[in-house]
Short mmCIF file of C-alpha atoms in Angstrom, two decimals:
data_model
loop_
_atom_site.label_atom_id
_atom_site.label_comp_id
_atom_site.label_asym_id
_atom_site.label_seq_id
_atom_site.Cartn_x
_atom_site.Cartn_y
_atom_site.Cartn_z
CA MET A 7 18.26 36.19 -11.12
CA PRO A 8 15.48 33.40 -11.25
CA ASN A 9 16.51 30.18 -12.56
CA TYR A 10 13.30 30.11 -14.71
CA VAL A 11 12.26 31.77 -18.00
CA SER A 12 9.44 34.95 -17.77
CA ARG A 13 8.53 37.85 -19.93
CA SER A 14 10.08 39.89 -16.58
CA ASN A 15 13.63 38.25 -16.47
CA PHE A 16 14.08 36.95 -19.75
CA ASP A 17 16.17 40.40 -21.21
CA VAL A 18 17.74 40.12 -25.09
CA LEU A 19 20.22 42.15 -24.02
CA ARG A 20 21.42 39.41 -21.62
CA PHE A 21 21.99 36.66 -24.44
CA ILE A 22 23.47 38.48 -26.95
CA HIS A 23 26.57 36.59 -28.13
CA ILE A 24 28.91 37.69 -30.88
CA PHE A 25 29.33 34.37 -32.63
CA ARG A 26 31.62 32.67 -35.52
CA THR A 27 30.89 29.83 -37.38
CA PHE A 28 34.19 27.87 -39.71
CA LEU A 29 32.72 26.06 -41.83
CA PRO A 30 35.49 23.80 -43.08
CA LYS A 31 37.41 24.64 -45.93
CA ARG A 32 38.21 21.54 -47.74
CA ARG A 33 36.36 19.06 -45.92
CA THR A 34 32.64 18.35 -46.99
CA SER A 35 29.72 16.67 -45.35
CA ALA A 36 30.50 18.44 -41.83
CA ARG A 37 27.46 18.21 -39.41
CA ILE A 38 26.59 21.73 -38.24
CA ASP A 39 24.38 22.23 -35.53
CA VAL A 40 22.59 25.53 -34.85
CA ILE A 41 20.55 26.70 -31.54
CA LEU A 42 17.81 29.42 -32.34
CA GLN A 43 17.12 31.35 -29.50
CA ASN A 44 13.94 33.58 -29.07
CA ALA A 45 13.90 36.45 -26.53
CA ASN A 46 12.69 39.85 -25.72
CA ALA A 47 11.73 42.05 -28.87
CA LEU A 48 12.75 45.86 -28.91
CA SER A 49 9.96 46.30 -27.07
CA VAL A 50 10.38 45.34 -23.14
CA ASN A 51 8.15 42.10 -21.86
CA GLU A 52 7.12 41.29 -25.34
CA SER A 53 8.45 38.61 -27.90
CA GLU A 54 7.78 37.67 -31.46
CA ILE A 55 7.51 34.12 -33.48
CA HIS A 56 10.49 34.50 -35.76
CA SER A 57 10.16 32.26 -39.58
CA TRP A 58 14.02 31.10 -40.12
CA HIS A 59 14.80 30.04 -43.75
CA GLN A 60 17.78 28.66 -45.25
CA HIS A 61 18.87 29.24 -48.50
CA GLY A 62 21.15 26.81 -50.80
CA ARG A 63 20.02 23.25 -48.47
CA ASP A 64 17.72 21.80 -46.17
CA PHE A 65 17.89 21.25 -42.42
CA TRP A 66 16.78 18.81 -39.60
CA VAL A 67 14.66 20.13 -36.87
CA LEU A 68 15.79 18.37 -33.87
CA GLY A 69 13.46 19.97 -31.49
CA TYR A 70 12.12 23.22 -29.91
CA GLY A 71 11.00 24.00 -26.35
CA GLU A 72 10.07 27.02 -24.18
CA GLY A 73 12.40 29.09 -22.41
CA LYS A 74 16.63 29.51 -22.66
CA PHE A 75 18.19 26.35 -24.59
CA THR A 76 20.76 24.47 -22.01
CA GLY A 77 22.78 21.45 -23.22
CA LYS A 78 20.02 19.22 -20.83
CA ASN A 79 17.62 20.15 -23.84
CA ALA A 80 19.59 18.07 -26.20
CA LYS A 81 19.01 14.94 -24.83
CA GLY A 82 15.36 15.01 -25.92
CA PHE A 83 16.41 15.85 -29.68
CA ASN A 84 14.51 13.66 -31.91
CA LEU A 85 17.42 12.22 -33.90
CA LYS A 86 15.42 9.02 -35.55
CA ASN A 87 12.62 10.94 -38.17
CA PRO A 88 13.60 14.77 -37.70
CA GLN A 89 11.36 16.82 -40.07
CA LEU A 90 13.70 17.99 -43.19
CA ARG A 91 12.67 21.55 -44.01
CA ASN A 92 14.34 24.79 -45.11
CA THR A 93 11.60 27.07 -43.03
CA THR A 94 11.51 26.96 -39.42
CA VAL A 95 9.79 28.72 -36.22
CA VAL A 96 11.10 30.00 -33.32
CA PHE A 97 8.43 30.59 -30.96
CA LEU A 98 7.69 33.13 -28.24
CA TYR A 99 10.63 32.83 -25.25
CA GLY A 100 11.38 29.22 -27.31
CA TRP A 101 14.20 27.84 -29.37
CA THR A 102 14.59 25.80 -31.82
CA ALA A 103 17.66 23.23 -32.66
CA LEU A 104 18.35 22.55 -36.28
CA ARG A 105 20.86 20.51 -38.07
CA PHE A 106 22.43 20.34 -41.37
CA VAL A 107 25.69 18.88 -43.37
CA ALA A 108 27.88 20.90 -44.72
CA ASP A 109 28.37 19.75 -48.33
CA ASN A 110 26.94 22.50 -50.62
CA PRO A 111 30.45 24.95 -51.55
CA GLY A 112 28.93 28.43 -51.71
CA VAL A 113 27.35 31.61 -49.63
CA TRP A 114 24.61 30.61 -48.18
CA SER A 115 22.32 33.28 -46.78
CA PHE A 116 20.05 32.01 -43.42
CA HIS A 117 17.74 34.89 -41.93
CA CYS A 118 14.45 35.66 -40.58
CA ARG A 119 11.57 35.80 -42.55
CA ILE A 120 10.59 38.80 -41.40
CA GLU A 121 11.61 41.73 -43.58
CA LEU A 122 12.16 44.05 -40.99
CA ASN A 123 13.94 41.47 -38.56
CA LEU A 124 15.90 41.00 -41.22
CA HIS A 125 16.86 44.67 -41.94
CA MET A 126 17.20 44.87 -38.28
CA GLY A 127 20.24 42.20 -38.27
CA MET A 128 18.41 38.63 -37.78
CA ALA A 129 20.46 37.13 -40.52
CA VAL A 130 24.00 35.06 -40.91
CA VAL A 131 25.73 33.64 -43.85
CA PHE A 132 27.13 30.51 -44.24
CA ALA A 133 30.39 30.39 -46.28
CA GLU A 134 31.18 27.07 -46.96
CA GLY A 135 33.90 25.55 -49.17
CA VAL A 136 33.66 28.80 -51.39
CA GLU A 137 37.56 28.11 -52.15
CA LEU A 138 36.06 25.11 -54.12
CA LEU A 139 34.48 27.02 -56.29
CA SER A 140 35.34 27.86 -59.72
CA LYS A 141 36.21 31.65 -60.50
CA VAL A 142 33.92 33.27 -61.91
CA PRO A 143 34.89 33.47 -65.83
CA VAL A 144 35.03 37.08 -67.56
CA LYS A 145 32.47 36.01 -70.25
CA ALA A 146 30.05 35.83 -67.51
CA LEU A 147 29.47 39.23 -67.61
CA THR A 148 26.96 39.26 -70.71
CA CYS A 149 25.37 42.46 -70.23
CA ARG A 150 27.63 44.89 -72.42
CA LEU A 151 27.56 47.94 -70.07
CA THR A 152 27.57 45.98 -66.93
CA ALA A 153 30.92 44.02 -68.70
CA LYS A 154 32.29 47.92 -69.59
CA MET A 155 31.72 49.36 -66.37
CA VAL A 156 33.19 46.20 -64.24
CA LEU A 157 36.45 45.66 -66.69
CA ASN A 158 36.90 49.39 -67.28
CA GLY A 159 35.96 50.64 -63.89
CA THR A 160 33.68 53.05 -65.59
#
């Protein structure tokens, strides 16, 4: 396989990785780096621009580029004054590098803003310090019908 990326050799199936993100349970303020890699769309030799949005926090855009991301790309990251955003874009056959600080306990969605792609699975959930959250009080169920159904199992 050539050592460059083109429409003909950048098969999305070659870059599928099953990954697990473990955010700290008790410690806060951990730095998390995310690389979004764009490849072929479902149609062969076609790629799409994707807009990604993070709930619950902002992130820094450290860099972006064409082709397949490698560790060497990290040398060019903007660590002095990166953009602070909650939405970014990943260009055709490209990558975007993000960084956020895990300091907001909760369950936060990170997803492509194109609804069809969201339904196709272009989303992840960051469960961050959830054991630090208080339990939902029973009194929070203010709708009588909902409370009855939830509490009585009817």
